[in-house]
Amino acid sequence: MSSILMRYPIRNGSTHKQIKFISSIKSRTLITGPPPTTPSTHRHTTPTSAPLPSPVPLPFFSPEVSSTHAGNGDAKPLYVPGSQADRLARVGRMSSPLRRGSHESWWSGEMGWFNAVAKTIPTYRVLDEEGHLVKGTKVPEITKEEALAIYRTMTLIPVVDNVLYQSQRQGRISFYMQCAGEEAAIVGSSAAMLEGDEMFGQYRESAALLHRGFTLDALMSQCFGNVEDKGTKGRMMPVHYSAPELGFHTITSPLATQMPQAAGAAYALKLDEDRQGDCVICYFGDGAASEGDFHAALGMNSVLGGPCIWFCRNNGFAISTPIIDQYAGDGIASRGPAYGLDTIRVDGNDALAVLSAVREARKRAVEGKKGVLVEAMTYRVGHHSTSDDSSMYRRVEEVKEWTVVDNPIHRFRAFLASKSWWDETSEKNLLSSHKSAVMKAFSRAEKLPKPKLGEMFNDVWGVGKGDEVPAVIMEQRAELGRLLKKYGDVWEPWRKERKRFVEEGMDVMDCDGRGS
């Protein structure tokens, strides 16, 4: 079993020393006992979810008619006594654990209770909390340009978060979600992916999207829902980004709904001969892992195959629910081997460790055409969203301690400084540049007009030019027009928008549902 050796910390209730990728094959033989006499067939070579074949072809049964059916001329033979040895051999083949859903197991007369594949799963890290290399660790290959690109994005997103969070408090946008404290997990994993890969985010992956090439103008336009919001066209809540040109699929609000989609995308890549080197990465949180779609997606991926990295940001909370109230097992990583997935737990506040682990995960996923689970142990410093007040369920002192003791940005900056790739002057210039760029994009996006109201009826049906628009769309559009005429001057935002359209010689409902 190939492996990555890892040393780790004590984090979120886990105690760790050293780690290897938990192989989906080796982890099945951890219970003590004799090894199977016949090797099992690997799951991923089976094209469907049909039961695996017996390792030894079953003999053709041509038994004699038993005495209880001797009087029935049409009776089928049921059983051939044969010799005792023959009977035992046949019974052994028919009732082996392999035929009953277990790949590598054996019969035992002793009870073998267990509640984990090991006492605990260790956490891989490269840098400690001070940004120093862990003794005995292997530093992943990274150039100065790659390292600085990661750091620029890690330092950019806090500026974006602060501006948009405060703007929501001022009523300038409707909603926002920060990714404070999780910068290393998000950017480090994104940096390990390649250009042709597919990315499914949850709702804290704006940093991954920015690192992938998403512009600040595009990000701000989506949060304001203006006419330049090309991905969602002003019809989605803020932070629900979409960038098909970058392989980033549209974010949806319900937890874990992106996971079955990612499993399907991975299976599609497996079947597409022109995309055999591409991979899917699907982000989700520890709360999403409690949803049924988590299990449906991992089950589908483990059976059908397809290169997919399941990247869990275990930040300690599902909104206000701490992990101690979510599960009793050893985190999310302990679930991977149960689905036959190679699995690793990594320090999510260590950008180098995340980069290294996801690179290896991608290699395993692509070469094996299978899923790999990565659990990144991190901490959500910010509130869940602008609709949340985390001081109601955790101490403010706890949050402050995390920002000082285990700050992912400080850790990576210390590594850069140790390589003489960064200094205080560079830091000052970078932050000044970030603030200027963010405020420029913010001001521009805020001034741009909203899409026409009738835009909401576009793209609902696959209607092209010259095609007839379904009656249901026309009826809904007419009803909205009636409400606008009756109540359009009651609400100030509507009144302003109607006035602007009139002044520009346009109809606020100038869309017919044929798509843009």
Coordinates of C-alpha atoms in Angstrom, one line a residue:
M1 CA 0.0 0.0 0.0
S2 CA 1.5 3.3 -1.1
S3 CA 1.4 5.9 1.6
I4 CA 2.3 9.4 2.8
L5 CA 3.9 9.6 6.2
M6 CA 2.5 12.4 8.3
R7 CA 3.0 14.0 11.7
Y8 CA 0.3 16.0 13.2
P9 CA -1.2 18.0 16.1
I10 CA -3.9 17.7 18.7
R11 CA -6.9 19.3 17.1
N12 CA -10.6 19.3 17.7
G13 CA -10.5 16.3 20.1
S14 CA -8.3 14.1 18.0
T15 CA -4.9 12.8 19.2
H16 CA -2.5 11.9 16.5
K17 CA 1.1 10.9 15.8
Q18 CA 1.6 9.8 12.3
I19 CA -0.5 9.0 9.2
K20 CA -0.7 7.1 6.0
F21 CA -3.4 7.3 3.4
I22 CA -5.9 4.8 4.6
S23 CA -6.2 2.4 1.7
S24 CA -9.6 1.3 0.7
I25 CA -8.2 -2.3 0.3
K26 CA -5.9 -2.6 3.2
S27 CA -8.3 -1.1 5.7
R28 CA -10.7 -4.0 5.2
T29 CA -8.3 -6.5 6.8
L30 CA -7.6 -4.8 10.1
I31 CA -9.6 -7.2 12.2
T32 CA -7.3 -9.9 13.4
G33 CA -7.8 -13.3 11.9
P34 CA -6.6 -15.5 9.1
P35 CA -6.3 -13.9 5.7
P36 CA -8.8 -14.9 3.0
T37 CA -7.5 -17.9 0.9
T38 CA -8.8 -16.4 -2.3
P39 CA -8.1 -12.7 -3.3
S40 CA -11.1 -10.6 -3.8
T41 CA -12.1 -8.8 -7.0
H42 CA -11.4 -5.1 -6.8
R43 CA -14.6 -3.1 -6.6
H44 CA -13.7 -0.6 -9.3
T45 CA -13.3 -3.2 -12.0
T46 CA -17.0 -4.0 -11.7
P47 CA -18.8 -1.8 -14.2
T48 CA -22.2 -2.0 -12.4
S49 CA -23.5 -2.4 -8.9
A50 CA -24.3 -6.1 -9.5
P51 CA -22.9 -8.5 -6.9
L52 CA -19.3 -9.4 -7.3
P53 CA -18.7 -12.8 -9.0
S54 CA -17.6 -15.7 -6.9
P55 CA -13.8 -16.2 -7.0
V56 CA -14.3 -19.8 -8.1
P57 CA -17.0 -20.6 -10.7
L58 CA -19.9 -22.5 -9.2
P59 CA -20.5 -26.0 -10.5
F60 CA -23.5 -26.9 -12.6
F61 CA -26.0 -28.6 -10.3
S62 CA -27.7 -31.6 -11.7
P63 CA -29.1 -33.3 -8.6
E64 CA -31.3 -36.3 -8.2
V65 CA -35.0 -35.9 -7.4
S66 CA -35.6 -36.1 -3.7
S67 CA -38.0 -38.6 -2.3
T68 CA -40.5 -36.0 -1.2
H69 CA -41.1 -35.0 -4.9
A70 CA -40.7 -38.4 -6.5
G71 CA -44.4 -38.6 -7.3
N72 CA -44.4 -35.3 -9.3
G73 CA -43.1 -35.9 -12.8
D74 CA -42.6 -32.1 -13.4
A75 CA -40.7 -31.5 -10.2
K76 CA -37.2 -30.0 -10.6
P77 CA -34.2 -31.7 -9.0
L78 CA -33.3 -29.8 -5.8
Y79 CA -30.3 -31.4 -4.2
V80 CA -27.6 -33.9 -4.9
P81 CA -26.2 -35.5 -1.8
G82 CA -22.8 -36.3 -3.2
S83 CA -19.9 -36.9 -0.9
Q84 CA -19.4 -35.0 2.4
A85 CA -16.4 -33.2 0.9
D86 CA -18.4 -32.1 -2.2
R87 CA -21.2 -30.8 0.0
L88 CA -18.8 -28.8 2.3
A89 CA -17.0 -27.3 -0.7
R90 CA -20.2 -26.2 -2.3
V91 CA -21.6 -24.8 0.9
G92 CA -18.4 -22.9 1.5
R93 CA -18.5 -21.3 -1.9
M94 CA -22.2 -20.4 -1.7
S95 CA -22.0 -18.9 1.8
S96 CA -18.6 -17.2 1.7
P97 CA -18.5 -13.6 3.1
L98 CA -17.6 -12.4 -0.4
R99 CA -20.9 -13.4 -1.7
R100 CA -22.7 -11.7 1.1
G101 CA -21.2 -8.2 0.5
S102 CA -17.8 -8.3 2.2
H103 CA -14.8 -8.1 0.0
E104 CA -12.2 -9.5 2.4
S105 CA -13.4 -11.3 5.5
W106 CA -13.6 -14.7 7.0
W107 CA -15.8 -16.8 9.3
S108 CA -15.0 -16.8 12.9
G109 CA -16.4 -18.5 15.9
E110 CA -15.5 -15.5 18.1
M111 CA -17.3 -12.2 18.3
G112 CA -15.2 -9.4 16.7
W113 CA -16.8 -6.2 17.8
F114 CA -15.1 -3.0 16.6
N115 CA -16.0 0.7 16.3
A116 CA -13.2 2.1 14.2
V117 CA -10.5 0.9 11.8
A118 CA -7.9 2.2 14.2
K119 CA -7.9 4.0 17.6
T120 CA -7.8 7.3 15.8
I121 CA -6.8 8.7 12.5
P122 CA -3.7 10.9 12.6
T123 CA -3.6 14.4 11.0
Y124 CA -0.9 15.2 8.5
R125 CA 1.0 18.5 8.7
V126 CA 4.1 20.1 7.2
L127 CA 4.2 23.4 9.2
D128 CA 3.5 23.8 12.9
E129 CA 1.6 26.7 14.4
E130 CA 4.6 29.0 14.2
G131 CA 5.2 28.2 10.5
H132 CA 8.3 26.0 11.2
L133 CA 8.8 22.7 9.4
V134 CA 7.7 19.6 11.4
K135 CA 10.7 17.4 12.1
G136 CA 11.0 14.5 9.6
T137 CA 8.3 15.9 7.2
K138 CA 8.8 16.2 3.4
V139 CA 8.2 19.7 2.0
P140 CA 6.1 19.4 -1.2
E141 CA 7.6 20.8 -4.4
I142 CA 6.6 24.4 -4.7
T143 CA 8.1 27.2 -6.7
K144 CA 8.4 30.8 -5.4
E145 CA 5.8 31.9 -7.9
E146 CA 3.3 29.2 -6.8
A147 CA 3.9 30.0 -3.2
L148 CA 3.3 33.7 -3.7
A149 CA 0.2 33.1 -5.7
I150 CA -1.2 31.1 -2.9
Y151 CA -0.3 33.8 -0.4
R152 CA -1.8 36.6 -2.5
T153 CA -5.1 34.8 -2.6
M154 CA -5.0 33.9 1.1
T155 CA -4.5 37.6 2.0
L156 CA -7.0 38.9 -0.6
I157 CA -10.0 37.0 0.7
P158 CA -10.0 38.6 4.2
V159 CA -10.2 42.1 2.6
V160 CA -13.0 40.9 0.3
D161 CA -14.8 39.4 3.3
N162 CA -14.5 42.5 5.5
V163 CA -15.8 44.9 2.8
L164 CA -18.8 42.7 1.8
Y165 CA -19.6 41.8 5.4
Q166 CA -19.8 45.4 6.4
S167 CA -21.7 46.4 3.3
Q168 CA -24.4 43.9 4.2
R169 CA -24.6 45.5 7.6
Q170 CA -25.2 48.8 5.9
G171 CA -28.0 47.3 3.7
R172 CA -26.0 47.5 0.5
I173 CA -26.1 43.8 -0.3
S174 CA -28.6 41.3 1.1
F175 CA -26.4 38.5 2.5
Y176 CA -22.8 37.3 2.9
M177 CA -20.7 34.4 4.2
Q178 CA -17.0 34.7 5.2
C179 CA -14.3 32.1 5.0
A180 CA -12.1 33.6 7.7
G181 CA -9.9 30.9 9.4
E182 CA -10.2 28.5 6.5
E183 CA -8.0 30.3 3.9
A184 CA -5.3 27.6 3.9
A185 CA -7.7 24.7 3.4
I186 CA -9.6 26.4 0.5
V187 CA -6.7 28.0 -1.4
G188 CA -4.2 25.2 -0.8
S189 CA -6.7 22.6 -2.2
S190 CA -7.5 24.8 -5.2
A191 CA -3.8 25.3 -6.0
A192 CA -3.4 21.5 -6.2
M193 CA -6.0 21.2 -9.0
L194 CA -5.4 21.6 -12.7
E195 CA -7.0 23.8 -15.3
G196 CA -9.4 21.2 -16.8
D197 CA -10.7 20.0 -13.5
E198 CA -14.3 20.4 -12.3
M199 CA -15.0 22.2 -9.0
F200 CA -18.2 21.9 -6.9
G201 CA -18.2 24.4 -4.0
Q202 CA -20.5 24.7 -1.0
Y203 CA -20.5 28.4 0.0
R204 CA -17.1 29.3 1.5
E205 CA -15.1 28.6 -1.7
S206 CA -14.8 32.1 -3.0
A207 CA -11.1 32.0 -2.3
A208 CA -10.7 28.9 -4.4
L209 CA -12.6 30.6 -7.2
L210 CA -10.4 33.7 -7.0
H211 CA -7.3 31.5 -7.1
R212 CA -8.7 29.8 -10.2
G213 CA -8.9 33.1 -12.1
F214 CA -12.3 34.6 -11.1
T215 CA -12.0 38.4 -11.1
L216 CA -13.0 40.8 -8.4
D217 CA -15.4 42.5 -10.8
A218 CA -17.2 39.2 -11.4
L219 CA -17.3 38.4 -7.7
M220 CA -18.7 41.8 -6.8
S221 CA -21.2 41.7 -9.6
Q222 CA -22.6 38.4 -8.4
C223 CA -23.0 39.7 -4.8
F224 CA -24.8 42.8 -6.1
G225 CA -26.8 40.9 -8.7
N226 CA -26.2 43.5 -11.4
V227 CA -26.2 43.2 -15.2
E228 CA -22.6 41.9 -15.3
D229 CA -23.5 38.9 -13.2
K230 CA -22.9 36.5 -16.1
G231 CA -23.1 33.3 -14.0
T232 CA -26.4 33.7 -12.3
K233 CA -27.8 36.9 -14.0
G234 CA -28.9 38.5 -10.8
R235 CA -31.2 35.7 -9.8
M236 CA -29.3 34.1 -7.0
M237 CA -28.3 35.2 -3.4
P238 CA -24.9 36.7 -2.9
V239 CA -22.0 34.2 -2.7
H240 CA -23.8 31.7 -5.0
Y241 CA -21.1 32.0 -7.6
S242 CA -21.0 30.3 -11.0
A243 CA -18.2 30.2 -13.5
P244 CA -18.6 27.6 -16.2
E245 CA -15.6 28.9 -18.0
L246 CA -13.4 28.0 -15.0
G247 CA -15.1 24.7 -14.4
F248 CA -16.8 26.0 -11.2
H249 CA -20.4 24.8 -10.9
T250 CA -23.2 27.0 -9.6
I251 CA -23.4 27.1 -5.8
T252 CA -26.7 26.1 -4.2
S253 CA -28.0 26.9 -0.7
P254 CA -29.2 23.5 0.5
L255 CA -26.5 21.4 2.2
A256 CA -24.8 18.6 0.3
T257 CA -26.9 18.9 -2.9
Q258 CA -23.7 19.4 -4.9
M259 CA -22.3 16.1 -3.8
P260 CA -24.5 13.7 -5.9
Q261 CA -23.8 16.1 -8.8
A262 CA -20.1 15.8 -8.3
A263 CA -20.4 12.0 -8.2
G264 CA -22.2 12.1 -11.5
A265 CA -19.6 14.5 -13.0
A266 CA -16.8 12.2 -11.9
Y267 CA -18.6 9.2 -13.5
A268 CA -19.0 11.2 -16.7
L269 CA -15.2 11.9 -16.7
K270 CA -14.5 8.2 -16.3
L271 CA -16.6 7.5 -19.4
D272 CA -15.2 10.4 -21.5
E273 CA -12.2 9.2 -23.4
D274 CA -11.1 12.8 -24.1
R275 CA -11.0 13.7 -20.4
Q276 CA -9.1 10.9 -18.8
G277 CA -6.7 13.2 -17.1
D278 CA -9.3 15.4 -15.5
C279 CA -10.6 15.3 -12.0
V280 CA -13.5 16.6 -9.8
I281 CA -13.1 18.2 -6.4
C282 CA -16.2 18.6 -4.3
Y283 CA -16.1 20.8 -1.2
F284 CA -18.4 20.3 1.8
G285 CA -18.5 20.9 5.5
D286 CA -18.8 18.7 8.5
G287 CA -22.5 19.7 8.7
A288 CA -23.1 18.6 5.1
A289 CA -21.6 15.2 6.0
S290 CA -24.7 14.6 8.2
E291 CA -27.0 14.9 5.2
G292 CA -28.3 12.0 3.3
D293 CA -26.8 13.3 0.0
F294 CA -23.3 12.8 1.5
H295 CA -23.9 9.1 1.8
A296 CA -25.7 8.8 -1.5
A297 CA -22.8 10.6 -3.3
L298 CA -20.0 8.6 -1.7
G299 CA -21.9 5.4 -2.3
M300 CA -22.5 6.2 -5.9
N301 CA -18.9 7.2 -6.4
S302 CA -17.5 4.2 -4.7
V303 CA -19.6 1.8 -6.8
L304 CA -19.5 3.5 -10.2
G305 CA -16.1 5.0 -9.9
G306 CA -14.9 8.3 -11.4
P307 CA -12.0 10.6 -10.3
C308 CA -13.4 12.7 -7.4
I309 CA -11.8 14.4 -4.4
W310 CA -14.2 14.7 -1.6
F311 CA -12.8 17.6 0.4
C312 CA -14.4 18.1 3.8
R313 CA -13.7 21.4 5.6
N314 CA -14.3 20.3 9.2
N315 CA -14.4 23.7 10.8
G316 CA -15.9 22.6 14.1
F317 CA -19.5 23.8 13.6
A318 CA -22.6 23.1 11.5
I319 CA -23.9 26.7 11.9
S320 CA -24.3 26.5 15.8
T321 CA -24.0 22.8 16.3
P322 CA -20.5 21.8 17.5
I323 CA -19.0 18.6 16.2
I324 CA -19.4 16.9 19.7
D325 CA -23.2 17.0 19.0
Q326 CA -22.9 15.9 15.4
Y327 CA -21.1 12.5 15.6
A328 CA -19.5 10.1 18.1
G329 CA -17.0 8.6 15.7
D330 CA -13.6 9.7 14.7
G331 CA -14.6 12.7 12.5
I332 CA -15.5 12.4 8.8
A333 CA -12.4 10.6 7.7
S334 CA -13.4 7.5 9.5
R335 CA -16.3 7.1 7.1
G336 CA -14.1 6.9 4.0
P337 CA -12.9 3.3 4.3
A338 CA -16.5 2.2 4.8
Y339 CA -17.2 3.3 1.3
G340 CA -13.9 1.9 0.0
L341 CA -12.3 5.3 -0.4
D342 CA -8.6 6.1 0.1
T343 CA -8.8 8.6 3.0
I344 CA -6.5 11.1 4.7
R345 CA -6.9 13.7 7.5
V346 CA -4.9 16.9 7.1
D347 CA -4.2 20.0 9.1
G348 CA -6.5 22.4 7.3
N349 CA -4.7 25.5 8.7
D350 CA -1.4 24.3 7.0
A351 CA -1.4 25.4 3.4
L352 CA 1.6 23.3 2.5
A353 CA 0.0 20.1 4.0
V354 CA -3.2 20.7 2.2
L355 CA -1.4 21.3 -1.1
S356 CA 0.6 18.1 -0.7
A357 CA -2.3 15.9 0.4
V358 CA -4.7 17.1 -2.4
R359 CA -1.9 16.6 -5.0
E360 CA -1.6 13.0 -3.9
A361 CA -5.4 12.7 -3.6
R362 CA -5.7 13.9 -7.2
K363 CA -3.1 11.5 -8.4
R364 CA -4.8 8.6 -6.7
A365 CA -8.2 9.6 -8.0
V366 CA -7.1 10.1 -11.6
E367 CA -5.0 6.9 -11.8
G368 CA -7.5 4.8 -10.0
K369 CA -10.6 6.4 -11.6
K370 CA -12.1 6.5 -8.1
G371 CA -13.0 8.7 -5.2
V372 CA -10.6 9.9 -2.5
L373 CA -11.7 11.5 0.8
V374 CA -9.7 14.4 2.4
E375 CA -10.8 15.8 5.8
A376 CA -9.2 19.2 6.5
M377 CA -9.3 20.0 10.2
T378 CA -9.7 23.8 10.5
Y379 CA -11.8 26.4 12.5
R380 CA -14.5 28.8 11.4
V381 CA -13.3 32.1 12.8
G382 CA -16.2 34.2 11.4
H383 CA -19.9 33.9 12.0
H384 CA -21.8 31.3 10.0
S385 CA -23.2 34.1 7.9
T386 CA -24.5 37.6 8.3
S387 CA -27.7 36.0 9.6
D388 CA -25.8 34.4 12.5
D389 CA -24.3 35.6 15.8
S390 CA -21.8 33.0 16.9
S391 CA -21.3 34.6 20.3
M392 CA -24.6 32.9 21.3
Y393 CA -23.0 29.5 21.2
R394 CA -19.2 30.0 21.6
R395 CA -17.0 32.2 23.6
V396 CA -15.5 35.3 21.9
E397 CA -12.2 34.5 23.7
E398 CA -12.1 31.2 21.9
V399 CA -12.3 32.9 18.5
K400 CA -9.6 35.4 19.4
E401 CA -7.3 32.5 20.6
W402 CA -7.6 30.8 17.2
T403 CA -6.8 34.0 15.3
V404 CA -3.6 34.4 17.3
V405 CA -2.4 30.8 18.1
D406 CA -3.2 29.1 14.9
N407 CA -3.7 31.6 12.1
P408 CA -3.3 30.0 8.7
I409 CA -2.1 33.2 7.0
H410 CA 0.6 33.8 9.7
R411 CA 1.8 30.3 9.4
F412 CA 2.3 30.4 5.6
R413 CA 3.8 33.9 5.8
A414 CA 6.4 32.6 8.2
F415 CA 7.3 29.8 5.8
L416 CA 7.7 32.4 3.0
A417 CA 9.9 34.5 5.2
S418 CA 12.1 31.5 6.0
K419 CA 12.7 31.0 2.3
S420 CA 13.5 34.8 1.9
W421 CA 10.5 35.1 -0.4
W422 CA 8.7 37.7 1.7
D423 CA 9.4 40.7 4.0
E424 CA 7.5 43.5 5.7
T425 CA 7.7 45.8 2.8
S426 CA 6.2 43.2 0.5
E427 CA 3.4 42.7 3.0
K428 CA 2.6 46.4 3.3
N429 CA 2.5 46.9 -0.5
L430 CA 0.4 43.8 -1.0
L431 CA -2.3 44.7 1.5
S432 CA -2.5 48.3 0.1
S433 CA -2.9 46.8 -3.4
H434 CA -5.6 44.5 -2.2
K435 CA -7.6 47.2 -0.5
S436 CA -7.5 49.4 -3.5
A437 CA -8.5 46.7 -6.0
V438 CA -11.4 45.5 -3.8
M439 CA -12.8 48.9 -3.2
K440 CA -12.5 49.8 -6.9
A441 CA -14.4 46.6 -7.9
F442 CA -17.0 47.2 -5.1
S443 CA -17.8 50.8 -6.1
R444 CA -18.1 49.8 -9.7
A445 CA -20.4 46.9 -9.1
E446 CA -22.6 48.9 -6.8
K447 CA -23.3 51.5 -9.5
L448 CA -24.2 49.1 -12.2
P449 CA -27.9 48.6 -12.9
K450 CA -29.9 45.5 -12.1
P451 CA -31.0 43.1 -14.9
K452 CA -34.5 43.7 -16.3
L453 CA -37.1 42.3 -14.1
G454 CA -38.3 40.0 -16.9
E455 CA -34.9 38.3 -16.9
M456 CA -36.2 36.0 -14.2
F457 CA -38.4 34.2 -16.8
N458 CA -35.4 33.5 -19.1
D459 CA -33.6 30.2 -19.0
V460 CA -36.4 28.5 -17.2
W461 CA -37.4 26.5 -20.3
G462 CA -35.1 25.5 -23.2
V463 CA -36.8 28.0 -25.6
G464 CA -34.8 29.3 -28.5
K465 CA -35.5 32.1 -31.0
G466 CA -38.6 31.3 -33.1
D467 CA -39.9 28.8 -30.5
E468 CA -43.2 29.2 -28.8
V469 CA -42.9 30.2 -25.1
P470 CA -44.8 27.9 -22.8
A471 CA -48.1 29.3 -21.6
V472 CA -47.2 29.0 -18.0
I473 CA -44.3 31.4 -18.5
M474 CA -46.5 33.9 -20.3
E475 CA -49.1 33.7 -17.6
Q476 CA -46.6 34.3 -14.8
R477 CA -45.0 37.2 -16.7
A478 CA -48.5 38.8 -17.2
E479 CA -49.3 38.4 -13.6
L480 CA -46.1 40.1 -12.5
G481 CA -46.8 42.9 -14.9
R482 CA -50.2 43.4 -13.4
L483 CA -48.7 43.5 -9.9
L484 CA -46.2 46.1 -11.0
K485 CA -48.8 48.4 -12.4
K486 CA -50.9 48.1 -9.2
Y487 CA -48.2 48.2 -6.6
G488 CA -45.1 49.4 -8.4
D489 CA -45.0 52.8 -6.7
V490 CA -45.6 51.5 -3.2
W491 CA -42.1 50.2 -2.5
E492 CA -39.2 52.7 -2.9
P493 CA -36.7 50.3 -4.7
W494 CA -39.4 49.3 -7.2
R495 CA -40.3 53.0 -7.8
K496 CA -36.6 53.9 -8.4
E497 CA -36.1 51.0 -10.8
R498 CA -39.3 51.8 -12.8
K499 CA -38.3 55.5 -13.1
R500 CA -34.8 54.6 -14.3
F501 CA -36.2 52.3 -17.0
V502 CA -38.7 54.9 -18.2
E503 CA -35.9 57.6 -18.4
E504 CA -33.8 55.2 -20.5
G505 CA -36.7 54.4 -22.8
M506 CA -37.0 50.8 -21.7
D507 CA -39.7 48.5 -20.4
V508 CA -38.8 46.9 -17.0
M509 CA -40.5 43.8 -18.4
D510 CA -38.7 43.8 -21.7
C511 CA -38.0 40.0 -21.7
D512 CA -40.1 37.3 -23.2
G513 CA -38.7 34.1 -21.7
R514 CA -36.8 33.0 -24.8
G515 CA -33.5 33.2 -23.0
S516 CA -30.6 35.6 -23.2

